[in-house]
Each structure stands twice: as C-alpha cells, then as structure tokens.
Coordinates of C-alpha atoms and ligand atoms in Angstrom, one line a residue:
X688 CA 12.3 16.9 -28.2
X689 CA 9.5 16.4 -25.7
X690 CA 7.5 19.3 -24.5
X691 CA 6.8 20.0 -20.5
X692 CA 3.4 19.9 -19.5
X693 CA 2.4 23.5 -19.0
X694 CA -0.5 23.1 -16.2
X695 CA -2.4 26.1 -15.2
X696 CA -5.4 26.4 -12.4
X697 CA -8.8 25.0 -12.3
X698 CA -11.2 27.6 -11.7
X699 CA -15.1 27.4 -12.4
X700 CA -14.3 24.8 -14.9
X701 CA -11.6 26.5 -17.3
X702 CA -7.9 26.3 -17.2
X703 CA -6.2 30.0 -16.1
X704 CA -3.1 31.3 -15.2
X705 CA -2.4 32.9 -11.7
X706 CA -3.3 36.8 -11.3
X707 CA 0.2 36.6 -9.8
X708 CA 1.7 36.0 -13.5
X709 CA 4.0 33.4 -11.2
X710 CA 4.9 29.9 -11.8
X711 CA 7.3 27.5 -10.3
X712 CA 8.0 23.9 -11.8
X713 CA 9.4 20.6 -10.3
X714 CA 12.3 18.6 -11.2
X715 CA 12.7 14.8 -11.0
X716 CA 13.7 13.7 -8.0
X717 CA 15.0 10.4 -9.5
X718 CA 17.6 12.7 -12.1
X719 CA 17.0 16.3 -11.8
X720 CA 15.2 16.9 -15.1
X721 CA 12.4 19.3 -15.5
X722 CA 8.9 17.3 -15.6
X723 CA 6.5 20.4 -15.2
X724 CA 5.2 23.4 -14.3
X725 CA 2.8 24.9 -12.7
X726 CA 1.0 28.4 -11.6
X727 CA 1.8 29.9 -8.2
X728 CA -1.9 31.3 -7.3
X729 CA -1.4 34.1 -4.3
X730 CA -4.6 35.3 -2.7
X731 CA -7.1 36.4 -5.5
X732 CA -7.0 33.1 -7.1
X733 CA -8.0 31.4 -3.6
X734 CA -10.7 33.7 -3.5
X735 CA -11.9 33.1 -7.1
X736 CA -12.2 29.3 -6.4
X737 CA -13.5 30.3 -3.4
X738 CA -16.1 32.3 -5.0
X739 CA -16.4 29.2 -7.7
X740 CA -17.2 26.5 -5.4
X741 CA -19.1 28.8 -3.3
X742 CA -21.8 29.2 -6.4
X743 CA -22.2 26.1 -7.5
X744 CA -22.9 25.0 -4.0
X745 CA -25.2 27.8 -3.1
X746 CA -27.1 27.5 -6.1
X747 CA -27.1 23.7 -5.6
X748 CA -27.0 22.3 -9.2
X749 CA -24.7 19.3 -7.0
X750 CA -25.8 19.5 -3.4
X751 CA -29.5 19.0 -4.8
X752 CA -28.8 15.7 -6.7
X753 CA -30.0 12.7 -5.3
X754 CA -27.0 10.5 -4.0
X755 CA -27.8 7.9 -6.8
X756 CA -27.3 10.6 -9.2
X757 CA -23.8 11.3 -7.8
X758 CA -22.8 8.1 -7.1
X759 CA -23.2 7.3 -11.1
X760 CA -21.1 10.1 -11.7
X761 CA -18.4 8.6 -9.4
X762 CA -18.8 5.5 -10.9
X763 CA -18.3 6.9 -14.2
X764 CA -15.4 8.7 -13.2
X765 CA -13.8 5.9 -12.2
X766 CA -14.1 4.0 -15.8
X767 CA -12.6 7.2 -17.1
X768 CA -9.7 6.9 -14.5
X769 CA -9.0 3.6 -15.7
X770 CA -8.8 4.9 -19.0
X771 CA -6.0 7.2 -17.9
X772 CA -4.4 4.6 -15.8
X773 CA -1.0 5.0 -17.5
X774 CA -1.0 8.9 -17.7
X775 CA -1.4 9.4 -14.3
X776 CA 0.9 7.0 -12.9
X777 CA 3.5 8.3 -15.4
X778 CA 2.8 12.1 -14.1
X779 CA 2.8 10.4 -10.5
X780 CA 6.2 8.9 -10.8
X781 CA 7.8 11.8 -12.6
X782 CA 7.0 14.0 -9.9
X783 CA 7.0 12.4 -6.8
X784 CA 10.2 9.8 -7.1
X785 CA 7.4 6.9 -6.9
X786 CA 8.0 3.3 -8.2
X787 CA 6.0 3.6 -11.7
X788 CA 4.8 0.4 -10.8
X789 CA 3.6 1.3 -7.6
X790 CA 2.1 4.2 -9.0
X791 CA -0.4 2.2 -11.3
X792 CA -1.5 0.0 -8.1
X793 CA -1.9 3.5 -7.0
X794 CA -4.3 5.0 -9.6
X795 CA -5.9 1.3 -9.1
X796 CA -6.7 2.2 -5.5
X797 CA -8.0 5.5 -6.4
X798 CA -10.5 3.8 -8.9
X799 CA -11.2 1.7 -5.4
X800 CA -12.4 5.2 -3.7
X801 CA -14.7 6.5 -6.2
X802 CA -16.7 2.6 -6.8
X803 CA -16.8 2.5 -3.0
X804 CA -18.3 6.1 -2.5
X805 CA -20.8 5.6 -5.0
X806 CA -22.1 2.5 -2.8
X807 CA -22.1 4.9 0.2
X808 CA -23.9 8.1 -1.6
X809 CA -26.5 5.7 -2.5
X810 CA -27.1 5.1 0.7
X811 CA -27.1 7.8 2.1
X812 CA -30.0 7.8 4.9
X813 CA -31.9 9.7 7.1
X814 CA -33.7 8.5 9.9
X815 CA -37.6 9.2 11.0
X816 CA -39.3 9.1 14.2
X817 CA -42.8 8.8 14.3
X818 CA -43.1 11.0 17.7
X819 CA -46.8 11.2 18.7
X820 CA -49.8 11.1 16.5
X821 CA -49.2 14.7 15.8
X822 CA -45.2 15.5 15.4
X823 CA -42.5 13.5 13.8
X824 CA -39.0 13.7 14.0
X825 CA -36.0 13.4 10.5
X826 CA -32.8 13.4 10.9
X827 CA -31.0 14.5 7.8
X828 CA -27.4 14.2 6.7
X829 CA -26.8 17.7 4.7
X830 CA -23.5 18.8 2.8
X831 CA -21.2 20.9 4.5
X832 CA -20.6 23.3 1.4
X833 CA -17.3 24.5 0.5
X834 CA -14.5 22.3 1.2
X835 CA -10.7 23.3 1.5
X836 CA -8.5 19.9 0.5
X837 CA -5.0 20.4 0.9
X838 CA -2.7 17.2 0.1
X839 CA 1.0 15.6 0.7
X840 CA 3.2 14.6 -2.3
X841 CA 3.8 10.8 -1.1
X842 CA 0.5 9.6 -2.8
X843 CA -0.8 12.4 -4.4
X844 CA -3.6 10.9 -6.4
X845 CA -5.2 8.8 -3.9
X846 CA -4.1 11.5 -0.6
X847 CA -6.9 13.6 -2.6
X848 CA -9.4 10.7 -3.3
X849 CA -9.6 9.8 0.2
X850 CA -11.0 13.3 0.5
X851 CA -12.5 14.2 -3.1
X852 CA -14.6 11.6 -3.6
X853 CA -16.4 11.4 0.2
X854 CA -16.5 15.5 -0.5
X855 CA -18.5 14.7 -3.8
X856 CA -20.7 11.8 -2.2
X857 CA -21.7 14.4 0.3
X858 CA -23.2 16.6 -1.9
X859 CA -20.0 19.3 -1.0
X860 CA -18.0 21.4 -3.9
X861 CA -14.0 21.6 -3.6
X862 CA -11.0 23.9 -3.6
X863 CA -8.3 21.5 -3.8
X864 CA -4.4 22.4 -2.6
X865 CA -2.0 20.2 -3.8
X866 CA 1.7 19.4 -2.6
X867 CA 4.1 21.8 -4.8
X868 CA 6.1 18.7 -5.2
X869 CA 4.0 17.0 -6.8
X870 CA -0.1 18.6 -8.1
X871 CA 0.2 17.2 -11.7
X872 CA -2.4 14.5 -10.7
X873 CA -4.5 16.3 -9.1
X874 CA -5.2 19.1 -11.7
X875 CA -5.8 16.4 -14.1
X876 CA -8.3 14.8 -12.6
X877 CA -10.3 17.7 -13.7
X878 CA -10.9 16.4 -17.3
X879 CA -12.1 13.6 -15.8
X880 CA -14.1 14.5 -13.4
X881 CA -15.7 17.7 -16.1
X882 CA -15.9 14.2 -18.7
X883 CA -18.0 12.2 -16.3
X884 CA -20.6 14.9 -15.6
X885 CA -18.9 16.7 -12.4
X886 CA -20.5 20.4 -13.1
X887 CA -18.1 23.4 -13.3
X888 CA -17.4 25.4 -10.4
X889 CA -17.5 21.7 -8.0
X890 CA -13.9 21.1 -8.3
X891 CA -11.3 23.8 -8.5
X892 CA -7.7 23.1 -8.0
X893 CA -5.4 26.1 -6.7
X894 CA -1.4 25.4 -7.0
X895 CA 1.2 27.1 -4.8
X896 CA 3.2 27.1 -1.3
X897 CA 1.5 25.8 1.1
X898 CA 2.1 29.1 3.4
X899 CA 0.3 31.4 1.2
X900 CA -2.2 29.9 -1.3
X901 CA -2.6 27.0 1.2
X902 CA -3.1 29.3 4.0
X903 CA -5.4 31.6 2.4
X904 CA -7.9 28.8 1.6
X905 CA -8.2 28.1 5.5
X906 CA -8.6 31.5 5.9
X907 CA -11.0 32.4 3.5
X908 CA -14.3 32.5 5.1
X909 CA -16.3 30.9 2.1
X910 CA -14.1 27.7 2.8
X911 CA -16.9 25.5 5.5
X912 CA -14.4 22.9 6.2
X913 CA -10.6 22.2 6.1
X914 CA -9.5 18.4 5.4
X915 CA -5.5 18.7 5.9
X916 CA -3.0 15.5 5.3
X917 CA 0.7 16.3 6.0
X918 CA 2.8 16.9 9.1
X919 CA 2.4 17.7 12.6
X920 CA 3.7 21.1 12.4
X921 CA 1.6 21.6 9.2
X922 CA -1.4 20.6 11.0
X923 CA -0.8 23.1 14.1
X924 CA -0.8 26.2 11.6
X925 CA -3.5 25.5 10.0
X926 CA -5.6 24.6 13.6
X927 CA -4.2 28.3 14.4
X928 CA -5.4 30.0 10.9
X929 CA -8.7 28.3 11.3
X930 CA -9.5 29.2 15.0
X931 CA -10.8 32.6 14.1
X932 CA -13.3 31.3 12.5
X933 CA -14.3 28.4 14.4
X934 CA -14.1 26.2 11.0
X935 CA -14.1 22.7 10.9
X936 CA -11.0 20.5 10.3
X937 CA -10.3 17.3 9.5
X938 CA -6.4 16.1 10.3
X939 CA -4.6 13.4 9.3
X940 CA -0.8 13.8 10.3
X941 CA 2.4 11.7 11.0
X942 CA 3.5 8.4 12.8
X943 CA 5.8 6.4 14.2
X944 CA 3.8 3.3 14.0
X945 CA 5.4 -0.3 16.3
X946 CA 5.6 -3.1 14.5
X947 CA 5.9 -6.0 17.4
X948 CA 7.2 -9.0 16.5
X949 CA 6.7 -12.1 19.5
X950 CA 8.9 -14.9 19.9
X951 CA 6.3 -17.1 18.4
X952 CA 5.8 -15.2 15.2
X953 CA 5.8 -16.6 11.8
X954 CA 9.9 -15.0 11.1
X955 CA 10.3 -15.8 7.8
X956 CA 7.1 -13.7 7.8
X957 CA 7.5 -11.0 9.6
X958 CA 11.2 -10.1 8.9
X959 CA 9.7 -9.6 4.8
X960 CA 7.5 -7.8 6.1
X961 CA 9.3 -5.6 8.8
X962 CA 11.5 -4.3 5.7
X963 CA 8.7 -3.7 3.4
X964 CA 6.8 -1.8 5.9
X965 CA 10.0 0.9 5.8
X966 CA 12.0 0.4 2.4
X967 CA 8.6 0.4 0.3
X968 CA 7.8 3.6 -1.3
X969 CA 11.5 4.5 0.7
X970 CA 9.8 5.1 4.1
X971 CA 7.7 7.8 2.9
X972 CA 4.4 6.4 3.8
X973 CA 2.5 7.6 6.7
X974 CA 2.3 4.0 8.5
X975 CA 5.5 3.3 7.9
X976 CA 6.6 1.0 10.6
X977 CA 9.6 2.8 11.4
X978 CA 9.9 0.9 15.0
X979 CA 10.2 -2.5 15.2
X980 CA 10.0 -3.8 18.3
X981 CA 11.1 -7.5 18.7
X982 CA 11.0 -10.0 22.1
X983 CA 14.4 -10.4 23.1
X984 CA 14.8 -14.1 22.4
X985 CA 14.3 -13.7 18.9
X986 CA 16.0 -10.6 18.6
X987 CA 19.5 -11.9 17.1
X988 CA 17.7 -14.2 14.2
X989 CA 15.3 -11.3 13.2
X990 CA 17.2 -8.4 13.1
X991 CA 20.0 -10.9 10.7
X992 CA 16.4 -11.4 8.1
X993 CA 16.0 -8.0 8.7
X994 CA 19.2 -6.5 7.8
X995 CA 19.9 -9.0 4.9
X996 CA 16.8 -7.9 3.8
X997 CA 18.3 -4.0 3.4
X998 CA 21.2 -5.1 1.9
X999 CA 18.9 -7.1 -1.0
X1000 CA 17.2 -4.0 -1.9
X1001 CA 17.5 -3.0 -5.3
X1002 CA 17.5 0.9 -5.3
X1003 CA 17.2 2.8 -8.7
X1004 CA 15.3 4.3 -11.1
X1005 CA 11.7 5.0 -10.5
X1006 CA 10.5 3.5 -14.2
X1007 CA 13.0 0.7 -14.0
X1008 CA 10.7 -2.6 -13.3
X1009 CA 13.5 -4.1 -11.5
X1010 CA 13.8 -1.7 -8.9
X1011 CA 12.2 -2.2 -5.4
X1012 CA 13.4 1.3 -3.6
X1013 CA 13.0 4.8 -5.4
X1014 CA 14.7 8.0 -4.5
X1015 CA 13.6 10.4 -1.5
X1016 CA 11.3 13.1 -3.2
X1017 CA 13.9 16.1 -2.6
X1018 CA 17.5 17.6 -1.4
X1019 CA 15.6 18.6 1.7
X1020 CA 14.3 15.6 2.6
X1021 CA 17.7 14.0 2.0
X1022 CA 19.3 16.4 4.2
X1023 CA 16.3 15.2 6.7
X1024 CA 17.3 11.9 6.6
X1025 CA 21.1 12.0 6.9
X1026 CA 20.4 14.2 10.1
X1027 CA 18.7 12.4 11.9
X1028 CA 21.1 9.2 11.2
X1029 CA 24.1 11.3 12.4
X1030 CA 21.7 11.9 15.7
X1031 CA 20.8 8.0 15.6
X1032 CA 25.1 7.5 15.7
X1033 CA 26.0 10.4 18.6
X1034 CA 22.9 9.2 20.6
X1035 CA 24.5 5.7 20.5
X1036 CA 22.1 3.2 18.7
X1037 CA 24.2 0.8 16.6
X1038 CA 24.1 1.7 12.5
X1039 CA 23.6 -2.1 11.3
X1040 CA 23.0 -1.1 7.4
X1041 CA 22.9 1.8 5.1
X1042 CA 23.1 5.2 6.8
X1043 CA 24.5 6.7 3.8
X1044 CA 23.8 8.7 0.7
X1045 CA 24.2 6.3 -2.1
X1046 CA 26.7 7.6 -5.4
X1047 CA 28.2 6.4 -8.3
X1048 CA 26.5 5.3 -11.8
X1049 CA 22.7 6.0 -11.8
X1050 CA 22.6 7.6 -8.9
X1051 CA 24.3 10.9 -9.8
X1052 CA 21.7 13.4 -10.3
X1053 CA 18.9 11.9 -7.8
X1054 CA 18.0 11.9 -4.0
X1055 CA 19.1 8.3 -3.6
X1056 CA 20.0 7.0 0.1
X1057 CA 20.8 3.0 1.1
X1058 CA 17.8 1.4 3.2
X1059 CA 19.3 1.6 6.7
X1060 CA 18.6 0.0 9.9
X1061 CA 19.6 0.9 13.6
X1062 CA 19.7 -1.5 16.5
X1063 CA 19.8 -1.1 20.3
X1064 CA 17.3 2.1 20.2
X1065 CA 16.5 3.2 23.3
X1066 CA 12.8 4.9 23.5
X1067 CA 14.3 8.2 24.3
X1068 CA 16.4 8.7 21.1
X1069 CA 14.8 10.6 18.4
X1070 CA 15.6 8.1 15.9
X1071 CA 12.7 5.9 18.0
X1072 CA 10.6 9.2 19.0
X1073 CA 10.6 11.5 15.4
X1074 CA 8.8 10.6 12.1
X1075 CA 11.3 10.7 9.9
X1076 CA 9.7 10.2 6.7
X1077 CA 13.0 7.7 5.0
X1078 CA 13.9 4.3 4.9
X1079 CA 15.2 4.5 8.4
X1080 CA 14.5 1.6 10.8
X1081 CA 14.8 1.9 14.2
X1082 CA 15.4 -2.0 16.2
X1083 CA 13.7 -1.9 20.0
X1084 CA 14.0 -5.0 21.7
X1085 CA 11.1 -6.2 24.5
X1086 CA 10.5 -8.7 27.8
X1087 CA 7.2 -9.2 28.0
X1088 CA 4.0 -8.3 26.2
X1089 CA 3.1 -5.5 29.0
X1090 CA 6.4 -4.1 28.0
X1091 CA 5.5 -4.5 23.9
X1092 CA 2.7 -2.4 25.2
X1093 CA 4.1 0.5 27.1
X1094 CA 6.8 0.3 24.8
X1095 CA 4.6 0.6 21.6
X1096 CA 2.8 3.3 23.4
X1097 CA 5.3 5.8 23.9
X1098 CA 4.8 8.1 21.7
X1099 CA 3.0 11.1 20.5
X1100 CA 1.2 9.6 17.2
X1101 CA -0.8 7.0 16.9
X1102 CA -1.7 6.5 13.6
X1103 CA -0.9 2.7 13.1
X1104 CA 0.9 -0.4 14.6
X1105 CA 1.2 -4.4 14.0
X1106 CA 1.8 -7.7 15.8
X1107 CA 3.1 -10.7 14.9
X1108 CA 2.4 -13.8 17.1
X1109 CA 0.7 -17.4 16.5
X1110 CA -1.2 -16.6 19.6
X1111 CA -4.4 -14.7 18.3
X1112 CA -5.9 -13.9 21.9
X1113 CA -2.4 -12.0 22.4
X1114 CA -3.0 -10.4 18.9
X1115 CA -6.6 -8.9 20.1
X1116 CA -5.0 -7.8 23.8
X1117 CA -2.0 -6.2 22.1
X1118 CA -4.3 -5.1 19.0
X1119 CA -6.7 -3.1 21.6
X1120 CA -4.0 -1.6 23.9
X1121 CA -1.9 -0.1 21.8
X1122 CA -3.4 3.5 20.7
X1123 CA -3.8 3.6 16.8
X1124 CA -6.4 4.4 14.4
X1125 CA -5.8 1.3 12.7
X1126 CA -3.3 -2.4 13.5
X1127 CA -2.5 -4.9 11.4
X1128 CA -2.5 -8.6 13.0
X1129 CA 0.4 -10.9 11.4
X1130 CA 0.4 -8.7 8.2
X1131 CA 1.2 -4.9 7.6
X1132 CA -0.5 -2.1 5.3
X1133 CA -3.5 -3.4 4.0
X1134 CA -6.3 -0.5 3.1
X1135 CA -9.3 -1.9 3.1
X1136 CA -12.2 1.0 1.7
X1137 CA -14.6 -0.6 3.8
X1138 CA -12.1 0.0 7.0
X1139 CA -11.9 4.0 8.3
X1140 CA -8.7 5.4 8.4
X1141 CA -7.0 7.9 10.8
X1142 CA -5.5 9.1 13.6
X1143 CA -5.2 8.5 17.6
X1144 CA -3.2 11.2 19.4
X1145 CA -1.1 14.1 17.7
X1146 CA -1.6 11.7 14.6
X1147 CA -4.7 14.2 13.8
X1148 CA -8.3 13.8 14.3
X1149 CA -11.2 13.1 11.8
X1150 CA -11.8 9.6 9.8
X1151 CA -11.2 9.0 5.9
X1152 CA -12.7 5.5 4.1
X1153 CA -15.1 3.5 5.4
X1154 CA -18.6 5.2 6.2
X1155 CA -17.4 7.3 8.7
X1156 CA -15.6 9.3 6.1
X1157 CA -19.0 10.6 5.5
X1158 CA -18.9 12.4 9.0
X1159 CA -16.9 14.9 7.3
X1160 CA -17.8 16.0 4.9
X1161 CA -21.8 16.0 5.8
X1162 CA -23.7 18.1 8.8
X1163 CA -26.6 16.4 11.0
X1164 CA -30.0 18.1 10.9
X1165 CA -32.9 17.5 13.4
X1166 CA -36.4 18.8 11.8
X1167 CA -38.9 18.9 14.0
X1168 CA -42.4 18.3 12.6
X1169 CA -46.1 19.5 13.9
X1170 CA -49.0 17.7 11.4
Ligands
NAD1684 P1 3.3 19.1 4.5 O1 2.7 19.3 5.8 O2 4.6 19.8 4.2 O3 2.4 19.6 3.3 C1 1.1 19.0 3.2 C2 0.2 20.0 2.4 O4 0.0 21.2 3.3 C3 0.9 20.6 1.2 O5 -0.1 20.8 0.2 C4 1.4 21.9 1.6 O6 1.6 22.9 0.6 C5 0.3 22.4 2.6 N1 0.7 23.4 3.6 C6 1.9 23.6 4.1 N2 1.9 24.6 5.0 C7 0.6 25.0 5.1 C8 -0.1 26.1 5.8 N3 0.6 26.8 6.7 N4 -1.4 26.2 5.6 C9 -2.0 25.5 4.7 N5 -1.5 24.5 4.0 C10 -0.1 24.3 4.1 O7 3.5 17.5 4.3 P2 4.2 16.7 3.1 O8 5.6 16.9 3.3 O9 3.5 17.1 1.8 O10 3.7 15.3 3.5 C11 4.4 14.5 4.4 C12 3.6 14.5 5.7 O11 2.3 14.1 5.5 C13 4.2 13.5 6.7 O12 4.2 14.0 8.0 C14 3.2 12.3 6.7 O13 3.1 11.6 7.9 C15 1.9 13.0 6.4 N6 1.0 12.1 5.8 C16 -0.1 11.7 6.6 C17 -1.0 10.8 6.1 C18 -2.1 10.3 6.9 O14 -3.1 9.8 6.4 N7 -2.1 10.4 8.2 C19 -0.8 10.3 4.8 C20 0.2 10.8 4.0 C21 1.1 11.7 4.6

C-alpha cells in the first residue's frame, strides 16, 4: 500500500500543523483517488508567518546580502530542482489533472526562473549623479519586505516562481498562499530552497481557502506587498481587503486572448496551432486563445483543420504518454464548462465539436470533457465575452484588418493575442493595436524569461519575467548627499 503525503505548514523554517488542528486533502481529478493532504491554517498561522518573514527581513540576514550572493543561491536552487525534476512533476500531475509530461517541461521552466533571476540580482544597479562639486545624488533599488504570494492551481510550480524567485532576487522574504487544489509543489520547494542556503523564516508557505487564510495575509499589516494570480473576481477582493491599508498589489488575472488568423496565413500552421492554443493543458491556461477570429474567405477551410483537429485529440489519463488532453481540475469547473456551452447553444452559436462530458471506460471517475468548438459567435455572446477556463473555442469570423482590430479589442482583458499573416508590416500594425500585455506573431505561447509578462485592462496590473519583474518586488530610493 502506498502512503499519502501528509504535508504540514512552513513556518520559520520547520514543518507544523495548523493551530486550527484542521486539514483538508485533494483528490485526483484524473480518477477521484486521494493524493494528499494538507493543513488548513486560519488566522494565527498567517500571523506566525507573518511574524516569521517579518524577522528575518527586519533583521536582514537576506535583505543585506549582496545580489551576487543571492543570485548563487538561486542558481543553486535550481541544480537542486533539477534534481527533483520527477518528484515534482509527479506531485504536479497528481494534483492538478496536468499532462505528467507537461508537468516536467513545467519544473524545466521553473529551473528557467531561478538561472534568469540570478543574472538579474547580479545586476542589480543603482544609479549616481555627481550633482555639484559639493552634493551627489544615488538612486537605490531597496527590498520591499514582506511579501504575500498567493497562486492558481493551473501551473502551480512555476505560477509561484514567476513571483518567488524575483521576491528572493529583491532581497524580499515570503508568505506564500497556494491554490487548495493543488499546494503540494509549493510546500516542497521548501527543502529546496532550506538545501540551497535560503535562511529560515524567508520562505514560509500557509495552506487553506483562499477566503480566510488567503485573506488574512492581505490583511495582515506585516504583509508590504500582495502579488495575486487567479480570477477577476478574486483580484477585486483582494484590491478591497488591501485598500485599508494602502498596500501594494501586483495582479495578474484572466483573458480572453484573439487569435486572428488572415487570409494569407500559413493554414496548415495556424489551424495546429489555433487548437493547441485551447485543447493544451484543456483550456486552462491564462492565454488561452479562446477566440479565434478568422477573415471570412478562409473561414470554411480553417475552421474544417480546426475542428478535425478536436476530434484527433487523444483525451485520457494524465500519466498516460499517449495522451494529448487531461481532465478539467474539478466537478466545479466541469459544471463551469458545460454551462457556459448550454449558454453558447440558447444564444445561438453553432456547436461544431465536443460540447459534452465525455463517459465510458477511463473516463468514469474523472472530470473529463470532449475538446469543443463553436462557430458563428457573435461578440456579444458570453461564450466570445467570458473566460471560461476549458477547452472551449469560440469561431468569430472578420472583413477587414480594422475589423480584426475592433473585433479583437472587445473586451475587458487584455492579457494576450496572436496574428497569423505572411504580411509582417500587418503583423506589427495589428501586433500594436490590439491591447495585450503580450502577442504572438505567426506562433502562439511562447514565454520567453527575458520578455515581461502581464496584463492590459481588467487582465490585472503589475509585470512578472523580464527585468521589470524587479519593479515589484523592490522600492526606489533617492539619497541626497552634502560632502
Ligand atoms: P482563484 O482566483 O480562484 O484562486 C487564486 C488564488 O487566490 C488561490 O490561492 C486562492 O486560494 C486565492 N484566493 C481566493 N480568494 C481569495 C481572497 N478573497 N483573498 C485572498 N486570496 C484568495 O483562481 P484559480 O481558479 O486558482 O486560477 C484560475 C484563474 O487564474 C483564472 O482566472 C486564470 O485566468 C487566472 N490565471 C492568470 C494568470 C496570469 O498570469 N494572468 C496565470 C494563471 C492563471
């Protein structure tokens, strides 16, 4: 008989259970068996991380190393994390419903993060200016302090590098928050953070709802910053709980990124990847291009690629190699997904593929739905307005590129978008008018570290990767100097 991993809280650099004496566990999405459990911290335990990562920031064992000294740590921690490679992606996959294989590309980009961040806390600058002979002017970049990191379930391990690792570069300690759904990751990146020379009390990790432990890390005023990925509505509570204390936040929310295809696009191309950019990781991926919008002329040959392409899906088993689409990562998000399909059907888009939950052998005991695909979506339905979060694509079709435009435009996120065309001087215009955080020209998904990621719009506000990330997680200071 196997044994369940038993995980318990990360506080000041030992493993404890919750004051609450609660815990809750998680079941496989993929076939309903138990794969953990966890504690359910209630307010105390917020406040002794808190109180954790507010010590060893105040009396700034970390904060004081020089950013080569940190950045060696990251790099080390990033040897260790390849050591662990298949650990995590296992715990990954077990949790969250994830594609094993997709999970080890996963912990791959996460080793990514921490080699890039120890490039950028090395360089980590100031600036002088010699004023007159007598004064001089620095600019410093200091540490925040404390920072609050609360994280979705999609991709759990590398939702909380984009934030850890910047946090660490900075010079800041953490409180992380993980997704209920899926925190296995996250707490045991602790070992391997405590291995490569992290010191306790820098990175604590709290498990619990989201509306209590989660909440009472924004509101605890020993908590400098809050970086937040997850929904829309997610992001508005926690803007209200932090108001009273004028805190800073850092947002990354939803989409419901346009993926415009021209006449004179590369098809074959673009069809592959129209239906990767929804079906992969089962349209659970924040720039999921969940509208494709395709020029009329073309719009008969693509959406045939397209919807061949959903049918050719192989949908199964998480740890089977052979599969290409893994379960949704719950009942509720199931019942999510069928909703807004029966919305898609009364508000009179055409259901061209899947649209159903799927049943029968090796399907029985999981959250398994078929890739689906609508046509004729008009802008106003909410199958072409909502993020839904499944493998639900919604077919616009387009006259002209100022239509693409406007078309691509309507919306309240703006978090990503593509264009396919031969004609690159139409790639830049379209690339520049449509309001995203980031656009993909003739390809979709890439994450490049060197390339800052985030939101335009109600798609949230603050910048992950690239340098910028830095902005975050680090405070300007202007020091005036008399010789
Ligand atoms: P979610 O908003 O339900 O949960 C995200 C995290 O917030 C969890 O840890 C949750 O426990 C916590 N939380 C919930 N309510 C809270 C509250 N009142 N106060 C403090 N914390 C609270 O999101 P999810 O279902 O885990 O993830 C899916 C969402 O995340 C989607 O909307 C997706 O678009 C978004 N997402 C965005 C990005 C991005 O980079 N923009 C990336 C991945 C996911």
């Amino acid at each position: 008989m196997t044994t369940v991993p038993q995980f318990q809280l990360h506080v000041e650099g030992e493993w404890r259970n919750a004051l609450t004496g609660e815990t809750f566990s998680r079941l496989n999405p993929a076939n309903g068996e138990l794969v953990a459990t966890y504690q359910r911290a209630g307010k105390d335990d917020v406040d002794c991380a808190v109180q954790a990562a507010r010590r060893a920031f105040d009396l700034g064992g970390w904060p004081d190393r020089s950013g080569n000294e940190r950045g060696q740590v990251l790099r080390r921690c990033a040897q260790l994390l390849e050591q662990q490679r298949e650990a995590l992606a296992r715990q990954e996959s077990l949790e969250s419903g994830m594609r094993l294989e997709v999970a080890r590309m996963e912990v791959g980009w996460s080793i990514e993060v921490f080699e890039h961040f120890a490039v950028v806390a090395r360089g980590l600058a100031g600036r002088f200016y010699p004023l007159s002979p007598q004064s001089a002017g620095l600019v410093l970049h200091e540490p925040r302090g404390v920072a609050g990191l609360i994280t979705p379930w999609n991709f759990p391990l590398s939702q909380l590098t984009w934030k850890v690792v910047p946090a660490l570069a900075a010079g800041c300690t953490v409180v992380a928050k993980p997704s209920s759904l899926a925190p296995g990751t996250t707490l045991m990146l602790a070992e391997i953070l405590a291995e490569a020379g992290v010191s306790a009390g820098v990175y604590n990790v709290i498990t619990g709802p989201g509306a209590s432990a989660g909440q009472a890390l924004v509101e605890h005023p020993g908590v400098d910053l809050i970086s937040l990925t997850g929904d829309n509505e997610t992001g508005q509570q926690v803007m209200r709980a932090a108001a009273g204390q004028t805190k800073r936040l850092a947002l990354e929310l939803g989409g419901k990124s346009a993926n415009i295809v021209f006449a004179d696009a590369d098809l074959d191309k673009a069809a592959d990847f129209a239906a990767g950019a929804i079906f992969n990781r089962c349209g659970q991926v924040c720039t999921a291009g969940s509208r494709l919008l395709v020029q009329r002329s073309i719009h008969d040959e693509l959406l045939a690629r397209v919807v061949a392409a959903a049918h050719s899906y192989r949908v199964g088993d998480p740890l089977d190699p052979e599969t290409q689409m893994e379960p949704l990562v719950s009942e509720a998000q199931l019942q999510t997904v069928l909703t807004f399909v029966q919305q898609g059907i009364q508000e009179g888009a055409r259901l061209v593929a899947g649209g159903q939950r799927l049943t029968g052998a090796g399907y029985e005991r999981g959250w398994y739905v078929a890739p689906t695909v609508f046509d004729q979506v008009l802008p106003g339905m909410a199958i072409a307005r909502e993020e839904i979060f499944g493998p639900v694509l919604s077919v616009l079709t387009f006259d002209d590129e100022a239509d693409a435009v406007r078309q691509a435009n309507a919306t309240r996120y703006g978090l990503a978008g593509a264009v396919w065309t031969a004609d690159l001087a139409r790639a830049l215009r379209v690339a520049r008018a449509v309001h995203a955080g980031t656009f993909w020209i003739n390809q979709y998904g890439t994450i490049e570290m060197e390339l800052p990621f985030g939101g335009f719009k109600q798609s949230g506000f603050g910048r992950e990767l690239g340098s910028e990330a830095m902005w975050e997680y680090t405070e300007p200071k202007s020091i005036h100097v008399r010789m």
